[in-house]
PDB file of C-alpha atoms in Angstrom:
ATOM      1  CA  THR A 228      -0.001   0.001   0.001  1.00  0.00           C
ATOM      2  CA  LEU A 229       1.371   3.372  -0.942  1.00  0.00           C
ATOM      3  CA  LEU A 230       0.888   6.303   1.365  1.00  0.00           C
ATOM      4  CA  SER A 231       1.216   9.912   0.420  1.00  0.00           C
ATOM      5  CA  LEU A 232       2.545  12.022   3.261  1.00  0.00           C
ATOM      6  CA  SER A 233       3.116  15.699   3.642  1.00  0.00           C
ATOM      7  CA  SER A 234       6.052  17.034   5.633  1.00  0.00           C
ATOM      8  CA  SER A 235       4.301  16.203   8.926  1.00  0.00           C
ATOM      9  CA  THR A 236       5.524  13.531  11.325  1.00  0.00           C
ATOM     10  CA  SER A 237       2.224  11.635  11.455  1.00  0.00           C
ATOM     11  CA  TRP A 238       0.852   9.091   9.010  1.00  0.00           C
ATOM     12  CA  ALA A 239      -2.181   6.864   8.546  1.00  0.00           C
ATOM     13  CA  THR A 240      -2.866   3.672   6.631  1.00  0.00           C
ATOM     14  CA  VAL A 241      -5.203   3.536   3.689  1.00  0.00           C
ATOM     15  CA  GLY A 242      -7.955   1.090   4.635  1.00  0.00           C
ATOM     16  CA  PRO A 243      -8.162  -1.056   7.754  1.00  0.00           C
ATOM     17  CA  LEU A 244      -5.079  -2.272   9.564  1.00  0.00           C
ATOM     18  CA  ALA A 245      -4.789  -6.058   9.223  1.00  0.00           C
ATOM     19  CA  PRO A 246      -4.994  -8.095  12.451  1.00  0.00           C
ATOM     20  CA  GLY A 247      -1.600  -9.197  13.743  1.00  0.00           C
ATOM     21  CA  HIS A 248       1.824  -7.777  12.906  1.00  0.00           C
ATOM     22  CA  ASN A 249       2.110  -5.008  10.290  1.00  0.00           C
ATOM     23  CA  PHE A 250       5.379  -3.568   9.000  1.00  0.00           C
ATOM     24  CA  TYR A 251       5.676  -0.232   7.197  1.00  0.00           C
ATOM     25  CA  TYR A 252       8.714   1.172   5.396  1.00  0.00           C
ATOM     26  CA  PHE A 253       9.136   4.756   4.278  1.00  0.00           C
ATOM     27  CA  VAL A 254      10.936   6.505   1.444  1.00  0.00           C
ATOM     28  CA  SER A 255      11.020  10.243   1.074  1.00  0.00           C
ATOM     29  CA  VAL A 256      10.931  11.954  -2.308  1.00  0.00           C
ATOM     30  CA  ASP A 257      12.138  15.511  -2.768  1.00  0.00           C
ATOM     31  CA  GLY A 258      10.964  18.139  -5.255  1.00  0.00           C
ATOM     32  CA  PHE A 259      13.418  16.808  -7.848  1.00  0.00           C
ATOM     33  CA  ASN A 260      11.948  13.268  -7.608  1.00  0.00           C
ATOM     34  CA  GLN A 261      15.019  11.953  -5.802  1.00  0.00           C
ATOM     35  CA  HIS A 262      14.305   9.070  -3.384  1.00  0.00           C
ATOM     36  CA  SER A 263      15.868   8.519   0.028  1.00  0.00           C
ATOM     37  CA  LEU A 264      16.995   5.142   1.287  1.00  0.00           C
ATOM     38  CA  LEU A 265      14.311   2.807   2.638  1.00  0.00           C
ATOM     39  CA  SER A 266      13.605   3.444   6.325  1.00  0.00           C
ATOM     40  CA  ALA A 267      13.766   0.883   9.077  1.00  0.00           C
ATOM     41  CA  ALA A 268      10.483  -0.934   9.581  1.00  0.00           C
ATOM     42  CA  ALA A 269       7.745   0.692  11.628  1.00  0.00           C
ATOM     43  CA  HIS A 270       6.155  -2.249  13.450  1.00  0.00           C
ATOM     44  CA  VAL A 271       2.464  -1.878  14.307  1.00  0.00           C
ATOM     45  CA  VAL A 272       0.419  -4.620  16.009  1.00  0.00           C
ATOM     46  CA  ARG A 273      -3.360  -4.812  15.846  1.00  0.00           C
ATOM     47  CA  ASP A 274      -4.614  -7.045  18.644  1.00  0.00           C
ATOM     48  CA  ASN A 275      -8.330  -7.514  19.238  1.00  0.00           C
ATOM     49  CA  ASN A 276      -8.041 -11.036  20.658  1.00  0.00           C
ATOM     50  CA  PRO A 277      -8.140 -11.716  24.400  1.00  0.00           C
ATOM     51  CA  PRO A 278      -5.678 -14.005  26.172  1.00  0.00           C
ATOM     52  CA  THR A 279      -6.595 -17.645  26.674  1.00  0.00           C
ATOM     53  CA  VAL A 280      -8.888 -18.447  29.574  1.00  0.00           C
ATOM     54  CA  PRO A 281      -6.615 -18.781  32.630  1.00  0.00           C
ATOM     55  CA  VAL A 282      -5.634 -22.196  33.907  1.00  0.00           C
ATOM     56  CA  ILE A 283      -5.714 -22.466  37.699  1.00  0.00           C
ATOM     57  CA  SER A 284      -3.759 -25.127  39.567  1.00  0.00           C
ATOM     58  CA  VAL A 285      -4.106 -25.495  43.320  1.00  0.00           C
ATOM     59  CA  THR A 286      -1.884 -27.666  45.496  1.00  0.00           C
ATOM     60  CA  THR A 287      -1.338 -28.222  49.200  1.00  0.00           C
ATOM     61  CA  ALA A 288       1.272 -26.014  50.834  1.00  0.00           C
ATOM     62  CA  GLY A 289       2.403 -25.708  54.426  1.00  0.00           C
ATOM     63  CA  GLY A 290       1.542 -28.505  56.834  1.00  0.00           C
ATOM     64  CA  VAL A 291      -0.708 -29.436  59.740  1.00  0.00           C
ATOM     65  CA  ALA A 292       0.552 -26.577  61.900  1.00  0.00           C
ATOM     66  CA  THR A 293       0.108 -23.962  59.154  1.00  0.00           C
ATOM     67  CA  PRO A 294      -2.267 -25.375  56.534  1.00  0.00           C
ATOM     68  CA  ALA A 295      -2.144 -23.507  53.236  1.00  0.00           C
ATOM     69  CA  MET A 296      -2.694 -23.871  49.527  1.00  0.00           C
ATOM     70  CA  GLU A 297      -0.693 -22.610  46.591  1.00  0.00           C
ATOM     71  CA  VAL A 298      -2.703 -21.182  43.690  1.00  0.00           C
ATOM     72  CA  VAL A 299      -0.896 -20.760  40.352  1.00  0.00           C
ATOM     73  CA  LEU A 300      -2.362 -18.913  37.348  1.00  0.00           C
ATOM     74  CA  SER A 301      -1.318 -19.103  33.709  1.00  0.00           C
ATOM     75  CA  ALA A 302      -2.646 -17.769  30.401  1.00  0.00           C
ATOM     76  CA  THR A 303      -1.158 -16.998  26.999  1.00  0.00           C
ATOM     77  CA  ASP A 304      -1.674 -14.394  24.318  1.00  0.00           C
ATOM     78  CA  VAL A 305      -0.215 -14.606  20.821  1.00  0.00           C
ATOM     79  CA  LEU A 306       0.125 -10.878  20.097  1.00  0.00           C
ATOM     80  CA  SER A 307       0.370  -9.141  23.474  1.00  0.00           C
ATOM     81  CA  PRO A 308       1.841 -10.537  26.650  1.00  0.00           C
ATOM     82  CA  THR A 309      -0.665 -11.273  29.391  1.00  0.00           C
ATOM     83  CA  THR A 310      -0.064  -8.546  31.897  1.00  0.00           C
ATOM     84  CA  THR A 311      -2.645  -8.887  34.643  1.00  0.00           C
ATOM     85  CA  PHE A 312      -4.972 -11.351  36.354  1.00  0.00           C
ATOM     86  CA  ASP A 313      -8.131 -11.026  38.419  1.00  0.00           C
ATOM     87  CA  LEU A 314      -8.470 -13.885  40.937  1.00  0.00           C
ATOM     88  CA  LEU A 315     -11.691 -14.535  42.853  1.00  0.00           C
ATOM     89  CA  TYR A 316     -12.634 -17.172  45.442  1.00  0.00           C
ATOM     90  CA  ALA A 317     -15.543 -18.499  47.441  1.00  0.00           C
ATOM     91  CA  SER A 318     -15.362 -20.738  50.500  1.00  0.00           C
ATOM     92  CA  VAL A 319     -17.918 -23.357  51.551  1.00  0.00           C
ATOM     93  CA  SER A 320     -17.961 -26.248  53.989  1.00  0.00           C
ATOM     94  CA  THR A 321     -17.069 -29.553  52.362  1.00  0.00           C
ATOM     95  CA  THR A 322     -20.557 -30.898  53.130  1.00  0.00           C
ATOM     96  CA  GLN A 323     -22.115 -27.984  51.196  1.00  0.00           C
ATOM     97  CA  LEU A 324     -20.031 -28.766  48.106  1.00  0.00           C
ATOM     98  CA  SER A 325     -22.159 -31.724  46.988  1.00  0.00           C
ATOM     99  CA  GLY A 326     -24.862 -30.481  44.597  1.00  0.00           C
ATOM    100  CA  LEU A 327     -23.771 -26.870  45.021  1.00  0.00           C
ATOM    101  CA  VAL A 328     -24.916 -24.410  42.359  1.00  0.00           C
ATOM    102  CA  THR A 329     -21.879 -22.129  42.067  1.00  0.00           C
ATOM    103  CA  SER A 330     -23.860 -19.310  40.464  1.00  0.00           C
ATOM    104  CA  THR A 331     -25.466 -18.747  43.879  1.00  0.00           C
ATOM    105  CA  LEU A 332     -22.108 -18.165  45.582  1.00  0.00           C
ATOM    106  CA  SER A 333     -20.683 -14.782  46.373  1.00  0.00           C
ATOM    107  CA  PHE A 334     -17.082 -14.613  45.096  1.00  0.00           C
ATOM    108  CA  THR A 335     -14.519 -12.349  46.761  1.00  0.00           C
ATOM    109  CA  SER A 336     -11.498 -10.798  45.061  1.00  0.00           C
ATOM    110  CA  ILE A 337      -8.082 -12.045  46.136  1.00  0.00           C
ATOM    111  CA  ALA A 338      -6.246  -9.945  43.561  1.00  0.00           C
ATOM    112  CA  SER A 339      -7.333  -7.498  40.904  1.00  0.00           C
ATOM    113  CA  SER A 340      -5.225  -6.416  37.921  1.00  0.00           C
ATOM    114  CA  THR A 341      -2.126  -8.108  39.343  1.00  0.00           C
ATOM    115  CA  THR A 342       0.935  -9.423  37.544  1.00  0.00           C
ATOM    116  CA  GLN A 343       1.436 -11.938  40.364  1.00  0.00           C
ATOM    117  CA  THR A 344       0.831 -15.541  39.230  1.00  0.00           C
ATOM    118  CA  THR A 345       1.459 -17.521  42.460  1.00  0.00           C
ATOM    119  CA  PHE A 346      -0.447 -17.079  45.707  1.00  0.00           C
ATOM    120  CA  THR A 347       0.012 -18.948  49.010  1.00  0.00           C
ATOM    121  CA  LEU A 348      -3.193 -18.718  51.008  1.00  0.00           C
ATOM    122  CA  PRO A 349      -4.211 -20.052  54.443  1.00  0.00           C
ATOM    123  CA  VAL A 350      -6.953 -22.684  54.587  1.00  0.00           C
ATOM    124  CA  VAL A 351      -9.298 -24.110  57.193  1.00  0.00           C
ATOM    125  CA  HIS A 352      -9.560 -27.900  57.488  1.00  0.00           C
ATOM    126  CA  GLY A 353     -12.856 -29.184  56.124  1.00  0.00           C
ATOM    127  CA  ARG A 354     -13.561 -26.211  53.880  1.00  0.00           C
ATOM    128  CA  SER A 355     -13.625 -26.184  50.112  1.00  0.00           C
ATOM    129  CA  TYR A 356     -12.409 -23.229  48.089  1.00  0.00           C
ATOM    130  CA  LEU A 357     -13.580 -22.372  44.601  1.00  0.00           C
ATOM    131  CA  PHE A 358     -11.441 -20.179  42.360  1.00  0.00           C
ATOM    132  CA  ARG A 359     -12.070 -18.393  39.085  1.00  0.00           C
ATOM    133  CA  ALA A 360      -9.731 -16.087  37.172  1.00  0.00           C
ATOM    134  CA  ARG A 361      -9.644 -13.733  34.206  1.00  0.00           C
ATOM    135  CA  ALA A 362      -6.596 -12.533  32.238  1.00  0.00           C
ATOM    136  CA  THR A 363      -6.052  -9.157  30.556  1.00  0.00           C
ATOM    137  CA  ASP A 364      -3.397  -8.589  27.893  1.00  0.00           C
ATOM    138  CA  GLY A 365      -1.164  -5.567  27.358  1.00  0.00           C
ATOM    139  CA  VAL A 366      -3.733  -3.695  25.246  1.00  0.00           C
ATOM    140  CA  GLY A 367      -6.726  -4.319  27.511  1.00  0.00           C
ATOM    141  CA  ASN A 368      -8.384  -7.365  25.913  1.00  0.00           C
ATOM    142  CA  GLU A 369      -9.996  -9.489  28.664  1.00  0.00           C
ATOM    143  CA  SER A 370     -10.550 -13.235  28.634  1.00  0.00           C
ATOM    144  CA  VAL A 371     -13.738 -14.719  30.006  1.00  0.00           C
ATOM    145  CA  PHE A 372     -13.586 -16.039  33.552  1.00  0.00           C
ATOM    146  CA  SER A 373     -12.303 -19.582  33.904  1.00  0.00           C
ATOM    147  CA  ALA A 374     -14.492 -22.427  35.049  1.00  0.00           C
ATOM    148  CA  ASP A 375     -14.433 -22.830  38.831  1.00  0.00           C
ATOM    149  CA  THR A 376     -11.505 -24.802  40.227  1.00  0.00           C
ATOM    150  CA  VAL A 377     -12.205 -26.524  43.554  1.00  0.00           C
ATOM    151  CA  PHE A 378      -9.698 -27.230  46.328  1.00  0.00           C
ATOM    152  CA  THR A 379     -10.694 -29.040  49.534  1.00  0.00           C
ATOM    153  CA  ALA A 380      -8.539 -28.579  52.609  1.00  0.00           C
ATOM    154  CA  ALA A 381      -8.134 -32.027  54.131  1.00  0.00           C
ATOM    155  CA  TYR A 382      -5.163 -31.942  56.465  1.00  0.00           C
ATOM    156  CA  THR A 383      -4.613 -34.875  58.803  1.00  0.00           C
ATOM    157  CA  GLN A 384      -2.326 -35.218  61.749  1.00  0.00           C
ATOM    158  CA  ASP A 385      -0.316 -38.400  62.313  1.00  0.00           C
ATOM    159  CA  VAL A 386      -0.970 -40.089  65.651  1.00  0.00           C
ATOM    160  CA  VAL A 387       2.241 -41.062  67.442  1.00  0.00           C
TER     161      VAL A 387
END
């Protein structure tokens, strides 16, 4: 695509910018129709796609004296790096978990717009924790929230 520019320092494409990576090169032409050397590439990225839905993994951390869980988040984005996560949780007793309709739960924010991907959180024996997360890339595209991931705190103490 050829662009006609005046002596200003701004420019615009003719037609829509293609999704993904776009490279533009410039040549200046003077009044005598003499051409400059080709410029270095101007790299422009058009990204309208959100990151992948976050994957949440939860494992046991700590021990009987200090029961905890480690929550790890991950998501990818082809064009823009994933920059932030929103992590929410709900807590219910383990007996309430059977047949639970999660849409009736009230979720609380653990972290909002954070770059942190690993969280160590205290737990209470006999409670179940449900997590959901959303990722946002560097240009503001948001993924949908993940499906709920359940972790049940079941710490036991050895009898000596």
